[in-house]
Coordinates of C-alpha atoms in Angstrom, one line a residue:
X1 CA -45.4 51.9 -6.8
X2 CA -44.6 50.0 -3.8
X3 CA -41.3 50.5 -1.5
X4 CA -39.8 47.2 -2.0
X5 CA -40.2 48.1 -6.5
X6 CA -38.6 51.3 -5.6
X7 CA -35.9 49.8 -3.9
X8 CA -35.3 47.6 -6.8
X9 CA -35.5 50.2 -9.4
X10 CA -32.6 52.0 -7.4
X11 CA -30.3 49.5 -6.9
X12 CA -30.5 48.9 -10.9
X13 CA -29.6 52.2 -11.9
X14 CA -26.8 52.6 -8.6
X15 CA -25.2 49.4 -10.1
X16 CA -25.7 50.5 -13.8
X17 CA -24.0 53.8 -13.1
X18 CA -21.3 52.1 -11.3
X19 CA -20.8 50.0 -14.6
X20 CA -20.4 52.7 -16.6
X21 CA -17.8 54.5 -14.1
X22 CA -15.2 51.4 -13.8
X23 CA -15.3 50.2 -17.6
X24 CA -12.9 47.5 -18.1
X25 CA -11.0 48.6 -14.9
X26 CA -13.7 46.2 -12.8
X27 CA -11.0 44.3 -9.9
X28 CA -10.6 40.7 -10.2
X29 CA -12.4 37.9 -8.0
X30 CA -10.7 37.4 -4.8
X31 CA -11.2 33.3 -5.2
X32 CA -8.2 31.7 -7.4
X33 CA -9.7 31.2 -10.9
X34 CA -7.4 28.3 -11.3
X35 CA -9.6 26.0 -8.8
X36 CA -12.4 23.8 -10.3
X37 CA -15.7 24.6 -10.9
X38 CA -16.6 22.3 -8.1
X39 CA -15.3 23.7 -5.5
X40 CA -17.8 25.3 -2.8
X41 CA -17.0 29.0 -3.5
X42 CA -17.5 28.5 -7.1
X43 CA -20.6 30.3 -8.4
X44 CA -23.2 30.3 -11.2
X45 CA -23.2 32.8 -13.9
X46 CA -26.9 33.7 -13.1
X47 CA -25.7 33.4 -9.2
X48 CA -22.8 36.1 -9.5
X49 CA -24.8 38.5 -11.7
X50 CA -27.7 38.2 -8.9
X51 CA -25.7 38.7 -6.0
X52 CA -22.4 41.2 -7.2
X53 CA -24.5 43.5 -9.0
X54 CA -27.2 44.3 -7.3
X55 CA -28.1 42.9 -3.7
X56 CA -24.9 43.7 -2.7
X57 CA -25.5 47.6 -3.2
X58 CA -29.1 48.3 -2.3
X59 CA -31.4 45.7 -0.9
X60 CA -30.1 44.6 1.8
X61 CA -32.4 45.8 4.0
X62 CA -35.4 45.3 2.1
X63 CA -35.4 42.0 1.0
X64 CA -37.9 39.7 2.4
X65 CA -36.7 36.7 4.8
X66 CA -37.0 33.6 1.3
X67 CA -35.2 36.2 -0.8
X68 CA -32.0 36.1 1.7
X69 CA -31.6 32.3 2.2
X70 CA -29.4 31.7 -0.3
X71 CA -29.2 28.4 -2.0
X72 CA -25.8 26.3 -2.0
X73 CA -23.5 27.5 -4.4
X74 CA -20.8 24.7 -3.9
X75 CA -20.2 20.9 -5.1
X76 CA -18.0 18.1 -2.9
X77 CA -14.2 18.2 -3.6
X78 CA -13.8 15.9 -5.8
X79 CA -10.5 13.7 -5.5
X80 CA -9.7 11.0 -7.9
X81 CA -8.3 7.7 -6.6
X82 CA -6.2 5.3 -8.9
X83 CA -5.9 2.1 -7.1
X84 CA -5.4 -1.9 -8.5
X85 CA -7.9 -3.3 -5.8
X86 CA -10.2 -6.2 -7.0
X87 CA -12.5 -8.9 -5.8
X88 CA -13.1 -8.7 -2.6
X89 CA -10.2 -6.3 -1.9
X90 CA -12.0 -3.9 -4.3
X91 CA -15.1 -4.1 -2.1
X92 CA -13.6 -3.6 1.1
X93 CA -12.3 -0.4 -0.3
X94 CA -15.2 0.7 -1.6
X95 CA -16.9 0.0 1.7
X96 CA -14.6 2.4 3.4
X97 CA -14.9 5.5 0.5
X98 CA -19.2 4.6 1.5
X99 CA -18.4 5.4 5.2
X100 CA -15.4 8.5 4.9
X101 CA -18.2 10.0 2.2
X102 CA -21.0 9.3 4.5
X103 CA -19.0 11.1 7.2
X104 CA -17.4 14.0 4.9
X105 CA -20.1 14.7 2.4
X106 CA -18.4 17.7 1.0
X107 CA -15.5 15.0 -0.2
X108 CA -16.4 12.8 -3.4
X109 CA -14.0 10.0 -3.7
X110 CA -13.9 8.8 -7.3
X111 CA -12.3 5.4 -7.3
X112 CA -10.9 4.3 -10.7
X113 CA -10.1 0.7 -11.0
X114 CA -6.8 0.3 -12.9
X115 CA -6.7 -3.1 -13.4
X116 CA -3.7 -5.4 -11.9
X117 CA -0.5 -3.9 -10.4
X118 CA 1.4 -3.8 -13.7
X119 CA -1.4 -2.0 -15.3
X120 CA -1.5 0.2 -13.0
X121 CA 2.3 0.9 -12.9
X122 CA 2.1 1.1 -16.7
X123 CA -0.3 4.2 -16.9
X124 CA 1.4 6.4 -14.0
X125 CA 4.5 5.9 -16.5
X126 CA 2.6 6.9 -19.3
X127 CA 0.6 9.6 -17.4
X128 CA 4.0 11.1 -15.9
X129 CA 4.4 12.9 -19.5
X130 CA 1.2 14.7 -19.0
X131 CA 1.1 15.9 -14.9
X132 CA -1.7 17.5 -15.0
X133 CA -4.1 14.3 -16.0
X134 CA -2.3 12.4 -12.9
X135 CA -4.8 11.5 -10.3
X136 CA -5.3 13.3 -6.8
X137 CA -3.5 9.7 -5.1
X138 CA -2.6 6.5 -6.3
X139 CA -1.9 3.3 -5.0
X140 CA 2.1 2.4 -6.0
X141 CA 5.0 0.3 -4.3
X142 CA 8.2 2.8 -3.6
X143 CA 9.8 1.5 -6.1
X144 CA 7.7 2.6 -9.1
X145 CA 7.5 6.6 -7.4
X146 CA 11.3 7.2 -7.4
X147 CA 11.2 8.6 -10.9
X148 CA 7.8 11.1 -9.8
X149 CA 9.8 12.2 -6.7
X150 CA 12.9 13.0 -8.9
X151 CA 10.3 14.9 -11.0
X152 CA 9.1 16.9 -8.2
X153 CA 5.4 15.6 -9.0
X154 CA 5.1 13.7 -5.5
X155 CA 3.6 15.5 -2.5
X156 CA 5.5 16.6 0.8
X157 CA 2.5 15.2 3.2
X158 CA 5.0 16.1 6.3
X159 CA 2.9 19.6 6.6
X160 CA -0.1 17.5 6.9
X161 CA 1.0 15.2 8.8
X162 CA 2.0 17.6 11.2
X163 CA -1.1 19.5 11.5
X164 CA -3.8 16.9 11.5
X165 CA -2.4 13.4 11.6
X166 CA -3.8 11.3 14.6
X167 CA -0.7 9.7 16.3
X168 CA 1.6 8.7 13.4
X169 CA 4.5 7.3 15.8
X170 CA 1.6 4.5 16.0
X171 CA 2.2 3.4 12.5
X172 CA 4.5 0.1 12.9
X173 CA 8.0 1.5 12.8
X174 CA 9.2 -1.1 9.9
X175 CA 6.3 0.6 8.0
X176 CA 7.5 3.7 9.1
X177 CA 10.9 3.7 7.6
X178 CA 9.6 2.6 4.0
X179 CA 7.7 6.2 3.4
X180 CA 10.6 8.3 4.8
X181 CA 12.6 9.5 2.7
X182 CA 15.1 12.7 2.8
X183 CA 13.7 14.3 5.7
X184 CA 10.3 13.9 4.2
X185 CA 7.2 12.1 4.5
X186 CA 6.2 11.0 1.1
X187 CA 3.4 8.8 1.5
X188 CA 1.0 7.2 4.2
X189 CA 0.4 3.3 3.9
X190 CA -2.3 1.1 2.4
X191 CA -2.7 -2.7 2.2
X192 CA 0.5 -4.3 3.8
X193 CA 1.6 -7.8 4.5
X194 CA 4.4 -9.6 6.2
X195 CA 6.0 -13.2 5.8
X196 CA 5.3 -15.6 8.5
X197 CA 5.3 -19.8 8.7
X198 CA 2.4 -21.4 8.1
X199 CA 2.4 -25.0 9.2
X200 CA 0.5 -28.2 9.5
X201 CA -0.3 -28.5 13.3
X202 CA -1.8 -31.7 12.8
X203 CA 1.7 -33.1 11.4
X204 CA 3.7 -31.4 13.7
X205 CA 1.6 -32.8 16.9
X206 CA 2.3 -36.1 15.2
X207 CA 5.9 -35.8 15.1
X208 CA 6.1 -33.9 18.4
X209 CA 8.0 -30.6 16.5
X210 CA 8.6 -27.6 17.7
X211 CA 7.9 -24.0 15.5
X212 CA 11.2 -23.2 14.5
X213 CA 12.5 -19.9 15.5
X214 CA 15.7 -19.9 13.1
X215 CA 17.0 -21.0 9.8
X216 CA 18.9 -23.4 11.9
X217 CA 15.7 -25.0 13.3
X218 CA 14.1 -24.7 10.3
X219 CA 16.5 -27.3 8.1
X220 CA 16.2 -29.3 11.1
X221 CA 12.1 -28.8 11.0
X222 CA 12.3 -29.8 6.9
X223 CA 14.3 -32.6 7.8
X224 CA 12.6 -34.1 10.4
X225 CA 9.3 -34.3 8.2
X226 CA 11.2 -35.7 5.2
X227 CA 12.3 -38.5 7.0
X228 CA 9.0 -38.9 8.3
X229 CA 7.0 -38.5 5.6
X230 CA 8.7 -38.6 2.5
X231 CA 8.0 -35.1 1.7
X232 CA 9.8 -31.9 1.7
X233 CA 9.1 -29.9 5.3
X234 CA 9.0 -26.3 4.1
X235 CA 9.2 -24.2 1.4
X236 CA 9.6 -20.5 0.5
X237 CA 6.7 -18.6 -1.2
X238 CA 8.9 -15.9 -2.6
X239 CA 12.1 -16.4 -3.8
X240 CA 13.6 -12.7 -3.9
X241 CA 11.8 -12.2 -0.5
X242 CA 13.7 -15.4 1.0
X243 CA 17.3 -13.8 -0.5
X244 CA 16.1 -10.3 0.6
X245 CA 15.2 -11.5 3.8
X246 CA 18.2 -13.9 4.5
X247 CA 20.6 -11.6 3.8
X248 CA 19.0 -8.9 6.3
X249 CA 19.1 -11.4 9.3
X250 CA 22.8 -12.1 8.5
X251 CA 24.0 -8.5 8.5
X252 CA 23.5 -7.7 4.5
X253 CA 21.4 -5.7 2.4
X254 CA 20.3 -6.8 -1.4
X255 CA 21.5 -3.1 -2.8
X256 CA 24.3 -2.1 -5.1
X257 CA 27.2 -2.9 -3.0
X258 CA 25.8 -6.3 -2.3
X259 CA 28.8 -8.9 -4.2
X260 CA 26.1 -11.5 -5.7
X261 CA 28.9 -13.6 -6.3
X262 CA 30.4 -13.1 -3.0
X263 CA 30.5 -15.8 -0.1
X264 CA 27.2 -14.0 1.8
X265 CA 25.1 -14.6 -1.7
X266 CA 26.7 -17.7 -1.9
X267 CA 25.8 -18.6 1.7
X268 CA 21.7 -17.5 1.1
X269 CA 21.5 -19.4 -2.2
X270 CA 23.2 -22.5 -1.0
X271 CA 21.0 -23.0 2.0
X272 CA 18.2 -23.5 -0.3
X273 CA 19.9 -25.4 -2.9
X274 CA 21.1 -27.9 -0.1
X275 CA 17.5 -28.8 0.9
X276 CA 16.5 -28.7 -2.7
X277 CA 19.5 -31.4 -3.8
X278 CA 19.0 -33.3 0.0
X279 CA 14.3 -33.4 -0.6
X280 CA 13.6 -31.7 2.5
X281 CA 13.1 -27.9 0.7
X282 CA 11.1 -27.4 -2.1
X283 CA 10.2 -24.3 -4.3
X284 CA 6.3 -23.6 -6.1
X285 CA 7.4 -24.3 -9.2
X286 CA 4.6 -24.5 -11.3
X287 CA 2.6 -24.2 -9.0
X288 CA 3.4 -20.7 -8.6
X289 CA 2.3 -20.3 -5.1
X290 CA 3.0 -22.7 -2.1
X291 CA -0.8 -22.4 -0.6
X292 CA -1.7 -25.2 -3.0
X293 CA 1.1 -27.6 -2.4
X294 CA 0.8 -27.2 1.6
X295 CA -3.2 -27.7 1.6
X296 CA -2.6 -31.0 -0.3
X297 CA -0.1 -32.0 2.4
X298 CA 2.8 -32.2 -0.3
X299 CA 4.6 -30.2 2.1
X300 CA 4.7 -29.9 5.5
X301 CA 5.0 -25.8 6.1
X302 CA 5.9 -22.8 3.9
X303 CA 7.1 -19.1 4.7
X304 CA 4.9 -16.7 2.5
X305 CA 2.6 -13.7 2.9
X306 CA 0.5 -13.5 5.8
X307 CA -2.5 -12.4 3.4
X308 CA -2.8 -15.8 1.8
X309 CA -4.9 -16.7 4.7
X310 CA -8.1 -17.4 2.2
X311 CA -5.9 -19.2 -0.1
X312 CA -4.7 -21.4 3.3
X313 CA -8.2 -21.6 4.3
X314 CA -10.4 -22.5 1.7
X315 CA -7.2 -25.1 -0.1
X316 CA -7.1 -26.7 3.6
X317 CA -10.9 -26.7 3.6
X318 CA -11.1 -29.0 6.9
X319 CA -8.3 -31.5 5.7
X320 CA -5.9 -30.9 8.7
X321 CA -5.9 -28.3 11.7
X322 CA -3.2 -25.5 10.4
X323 CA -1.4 -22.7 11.9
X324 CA 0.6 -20.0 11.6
X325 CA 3.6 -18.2 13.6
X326 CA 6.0 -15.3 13.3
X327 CA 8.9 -15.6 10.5
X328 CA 11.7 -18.1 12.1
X329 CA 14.6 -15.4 12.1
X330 CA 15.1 -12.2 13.7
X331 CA 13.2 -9.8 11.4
X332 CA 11.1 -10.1 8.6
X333 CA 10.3 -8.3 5.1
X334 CA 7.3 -5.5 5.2
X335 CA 5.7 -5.3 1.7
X336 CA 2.7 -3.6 0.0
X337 CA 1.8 -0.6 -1.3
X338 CA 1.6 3.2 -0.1
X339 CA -1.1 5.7 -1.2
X340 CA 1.1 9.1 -2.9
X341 CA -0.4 12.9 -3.7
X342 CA 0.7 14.1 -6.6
X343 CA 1.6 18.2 -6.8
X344 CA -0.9 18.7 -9.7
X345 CA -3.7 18.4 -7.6
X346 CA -5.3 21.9 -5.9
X347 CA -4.9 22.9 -2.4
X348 CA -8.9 21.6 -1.8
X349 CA -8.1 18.9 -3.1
X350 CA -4.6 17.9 -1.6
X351 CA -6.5 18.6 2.1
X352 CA -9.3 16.4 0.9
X353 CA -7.1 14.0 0.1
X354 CA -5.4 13.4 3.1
X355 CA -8.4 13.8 4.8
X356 CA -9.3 10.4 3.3
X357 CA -6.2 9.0 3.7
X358 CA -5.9 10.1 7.6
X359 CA -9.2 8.2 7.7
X360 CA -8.1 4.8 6.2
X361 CA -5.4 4.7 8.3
X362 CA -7.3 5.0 11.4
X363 CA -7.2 2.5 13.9
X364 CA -10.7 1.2 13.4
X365 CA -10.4 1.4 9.2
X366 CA -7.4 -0.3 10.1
X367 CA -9.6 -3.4 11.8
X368 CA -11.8 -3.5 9.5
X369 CA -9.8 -3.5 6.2
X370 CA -7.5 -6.4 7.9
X371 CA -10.5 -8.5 8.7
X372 CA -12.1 -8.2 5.0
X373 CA -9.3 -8.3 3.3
X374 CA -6.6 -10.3 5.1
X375 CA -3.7 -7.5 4.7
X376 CA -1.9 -6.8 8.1
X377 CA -2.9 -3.3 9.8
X378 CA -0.1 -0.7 9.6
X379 CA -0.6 0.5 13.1
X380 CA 0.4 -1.0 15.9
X381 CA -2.9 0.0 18.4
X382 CA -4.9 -2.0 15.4
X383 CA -2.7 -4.9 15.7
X384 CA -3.2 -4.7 19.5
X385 CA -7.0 -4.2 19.7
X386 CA -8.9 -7.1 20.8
X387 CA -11.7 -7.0 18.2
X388 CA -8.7 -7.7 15.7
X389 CA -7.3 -10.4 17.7
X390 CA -10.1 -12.2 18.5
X391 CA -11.1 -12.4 14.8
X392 CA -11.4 -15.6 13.5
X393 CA -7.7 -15.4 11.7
X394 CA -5.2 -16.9 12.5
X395 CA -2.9 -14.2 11.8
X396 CA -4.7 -11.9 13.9
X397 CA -3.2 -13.5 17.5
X398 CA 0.2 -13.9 16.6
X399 CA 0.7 -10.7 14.2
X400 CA 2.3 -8.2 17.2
X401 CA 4.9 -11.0 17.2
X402 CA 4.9 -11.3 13.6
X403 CA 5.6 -8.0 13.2
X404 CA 7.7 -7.0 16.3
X405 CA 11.0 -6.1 13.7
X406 CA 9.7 -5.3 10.0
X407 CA 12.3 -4.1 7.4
X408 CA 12.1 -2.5 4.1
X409 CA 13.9 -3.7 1.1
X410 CA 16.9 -0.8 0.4
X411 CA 15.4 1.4 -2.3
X412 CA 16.9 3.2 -5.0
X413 CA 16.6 3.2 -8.7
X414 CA 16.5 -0.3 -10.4
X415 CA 16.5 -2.0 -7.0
X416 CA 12.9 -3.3 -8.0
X417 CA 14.5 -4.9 -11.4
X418 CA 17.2 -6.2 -9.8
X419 CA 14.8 -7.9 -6.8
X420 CA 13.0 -9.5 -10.1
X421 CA 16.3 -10.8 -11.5
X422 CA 17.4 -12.4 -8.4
X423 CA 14.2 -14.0 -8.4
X424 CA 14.1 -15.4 -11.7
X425 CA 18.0 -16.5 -11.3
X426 CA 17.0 -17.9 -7.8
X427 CA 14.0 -20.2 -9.7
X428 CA 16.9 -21.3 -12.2
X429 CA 19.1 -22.4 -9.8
X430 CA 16.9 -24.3 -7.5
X431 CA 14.9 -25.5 -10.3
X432 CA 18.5 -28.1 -10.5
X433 CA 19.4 -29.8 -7.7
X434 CA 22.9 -30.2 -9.9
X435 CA 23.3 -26.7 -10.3
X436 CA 26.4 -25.2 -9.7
X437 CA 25.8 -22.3 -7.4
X438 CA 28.6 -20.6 -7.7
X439 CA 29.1 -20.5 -11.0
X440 CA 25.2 -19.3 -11.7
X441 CA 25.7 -16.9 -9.9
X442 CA 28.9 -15.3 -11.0
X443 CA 27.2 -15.5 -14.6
X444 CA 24.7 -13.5 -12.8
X445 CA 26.7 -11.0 -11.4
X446 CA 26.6 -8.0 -14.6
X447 CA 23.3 -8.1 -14.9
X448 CA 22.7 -7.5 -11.4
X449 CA 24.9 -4.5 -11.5
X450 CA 23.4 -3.2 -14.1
X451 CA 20.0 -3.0 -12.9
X452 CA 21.2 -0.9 -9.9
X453 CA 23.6 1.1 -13.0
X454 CA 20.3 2.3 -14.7

């Protein structure tokens, strides 16, 4: 019998004897039992019998060179992603998870489409009754993750942030403000857009006008291109985002002490409902979006988001040269939605997580998700960089301007029903050019204090 065999048949009886002596009493693995299988200190039952019970003990010296390389005995981290990207969005996305995988091949991303935003919303709701089936992060506007941060199911990423986040004073501060909250950071960015004024440069060269830089300039704008064309000059893509927005630049905020009946609401609505009665405004309407009314030249500009560029682009297709410059007031409404962690998720698969995350908000991810996809980058070197403003937008050269004083709509609970509500009373009301503003709105005054008394 040969010295290795002997060494072998040792080690078996050392470790059966050492069975016998501990019984039951055997300690428990060091690793957590509660992580996944997945993980890379998980091991095979074959694998832990192999490698506990007997090379451990006696053949460690005696083993031959093959017999101590030991074979991988971990997966990739897997973290589940629910997100309501499609088209083209949905493949700019995947093209990032290709690259952050490519780069962190112990991280599997697994992307789970979840349909539009309202489906999406519906199954976090749902889900919120059962934590543990939540995914690692998901896509979701502020609004929707009050009621998981008042659970306690949201994620702190403040520690993270701290530790491994590349220069997060270069997200854009407006952004900045929207995933504060309490001290805490409770989520990083994702795809965000701005308002801005698209225009017909052609028609403006024509009648020798000027951008408008204010709401004063901007009747005067309307108004000029009414008279000269029969046709309303601008209108506004997004009803509650004009109130929202009007409001701010006049020193209010569309939250629960806002008076909707008072003389500032009054003020916001009437300016529209002027233009409306007078020709020189106009709202979608059926149309639903202005990008088809202003590439038929029906009207002459329109304030909506600045990632409607494809929709301006291919509607325009060649008809007339068109442009697009920063919102004509003071500040301007950021919108979009934030990536959130959710507590259920394990320690390997929080970091992996933000991992990811810190990597689609990099500067160059950053690029390259604004170029394929049209949404505004969230940090402010990426909105500098040349390769973005030299892209072949026309968002691109003017978005630092654009973007120069972002705010968030106030957020608390029912402030996203109540922003619907004022949109839908807002579509009433200009919908008539009789209506009676005041009186519209003071029928709208309980319900919109009962959305914010939810």
């Amino acid at each position: 019998m040969n010295k290795k065999i002997s060494s072998l048949l040792l080690a078996c009886m050392l470790s059966l004897a050492v069975l016998v002596g501990c019984g039951n009493n055997a300690p428990a693995p060091a690793e957590n039992t509660t992580e996944p299988a997945t993980t890379e200190t998980a091991t095979t039952e074959t694998e832990s019998q192999e490698t506990t019970e007997v090379a451990d003990e006696a053949v460690t010296e005696e083993t031959t060179e093959e017999e101590t390389q030991a074979e991988p005995t971990g997966e990739a981290t897997e973290i589940v992603f629910w997100h309501a990207m499609g088209g083209g969005q949905g493949e700019a996305l995947e093209k990032l998870v290709a690259q952050f995988e490519e780069s962190n091949p112990n991280i599997k991303v697994n992307l789970q489409n979840q349909g539009n935003y309202g489906d999406l919303n519906q199954i976090l709701v749902a889900t919120m009754q059962s934590p543990s089936d939540l995914p690692t992060i998901t896509q979701a506007y502020p609004d929707w993750m009050l009621q998981f941060m008042d659970a306690g199911l949201v994620t702190d990423l403040s520690p993270y942030v701290n530790e491994g986040f590349d220069d997060y004073e270069d997200i854009l501060p407006g952004v900045r403000d929207e995933i504060e909250m309490d001290g805490k950071i409770t989520a990083l960015p994702f795809n965000k857009s701005t308002e801005v004024f698209w225009y017909n440069k052609t028609l403006f060269d024509e009648l020798g006008l000027d951008v408008p830089t204010s709401y004063e300039e901007l009747e005067e704008v309307s108004k000029a291109i009414y008279e000269a064309k029969g046709i309303p000059g601008v209108g506004f893509d997004s009803l509650s985002n004009y109130y929202a927005t009007y409001l701010h630049n006049n020193g209010h905020e569309m939250d629960a002490n806002l008076d909707v009946a008072g003389d500032e609401s009054v003020e916001a609505v009437s300016y529209y409902h002027n233009g409306i009665r007078d020709g020189y405004f106009r709202i979608a309407g059926t149309d639903q979006y202005m990008s088809g009314p202003f590439a038929n030249e029906q009207v002459g500009a329109y304030i909506g988001s600045n990632a409607g560029e494809v929709y301006v682009r291919d509607g325009v297709d060649g008809k007339f040269e068109y442009a697009a410059a920063p919102y004509p007031a003071d500040a301007s409404v950021q919108q979009g939605t934030n990536i959130y962690m959710f507590e259920n998720a394990t320690d390997a698969q929080k970091q992996a997580a933000f991992d990811f995350m810190n990597f689609l908000l990099s500067k160059e991810s950053q690029i390259q998700f604004a170029i394929d996809t049209g949404y505004m980058p969230a940090r402010t070197s990426a909105v500098e960089a040349d390769e973005y403003k030299n892209s072949e937008s026309a968002i691109a050269p003017i978005l630092a301007d654009a973007t120069a004083k972002l705010f968030s709509r106030p957020l608390a609970p029912g402030s996203q029903q109540a922003y619907n509500d004022v949109g839908s009373v807002l579509e009433q009301i200009l919908s008539n050019p009789d209506a009676d503003t005041m009186s519209e709105l003071e029928a709208f005054k309980p319900q919109y204090e009962s959305d914010f008394a939810q």
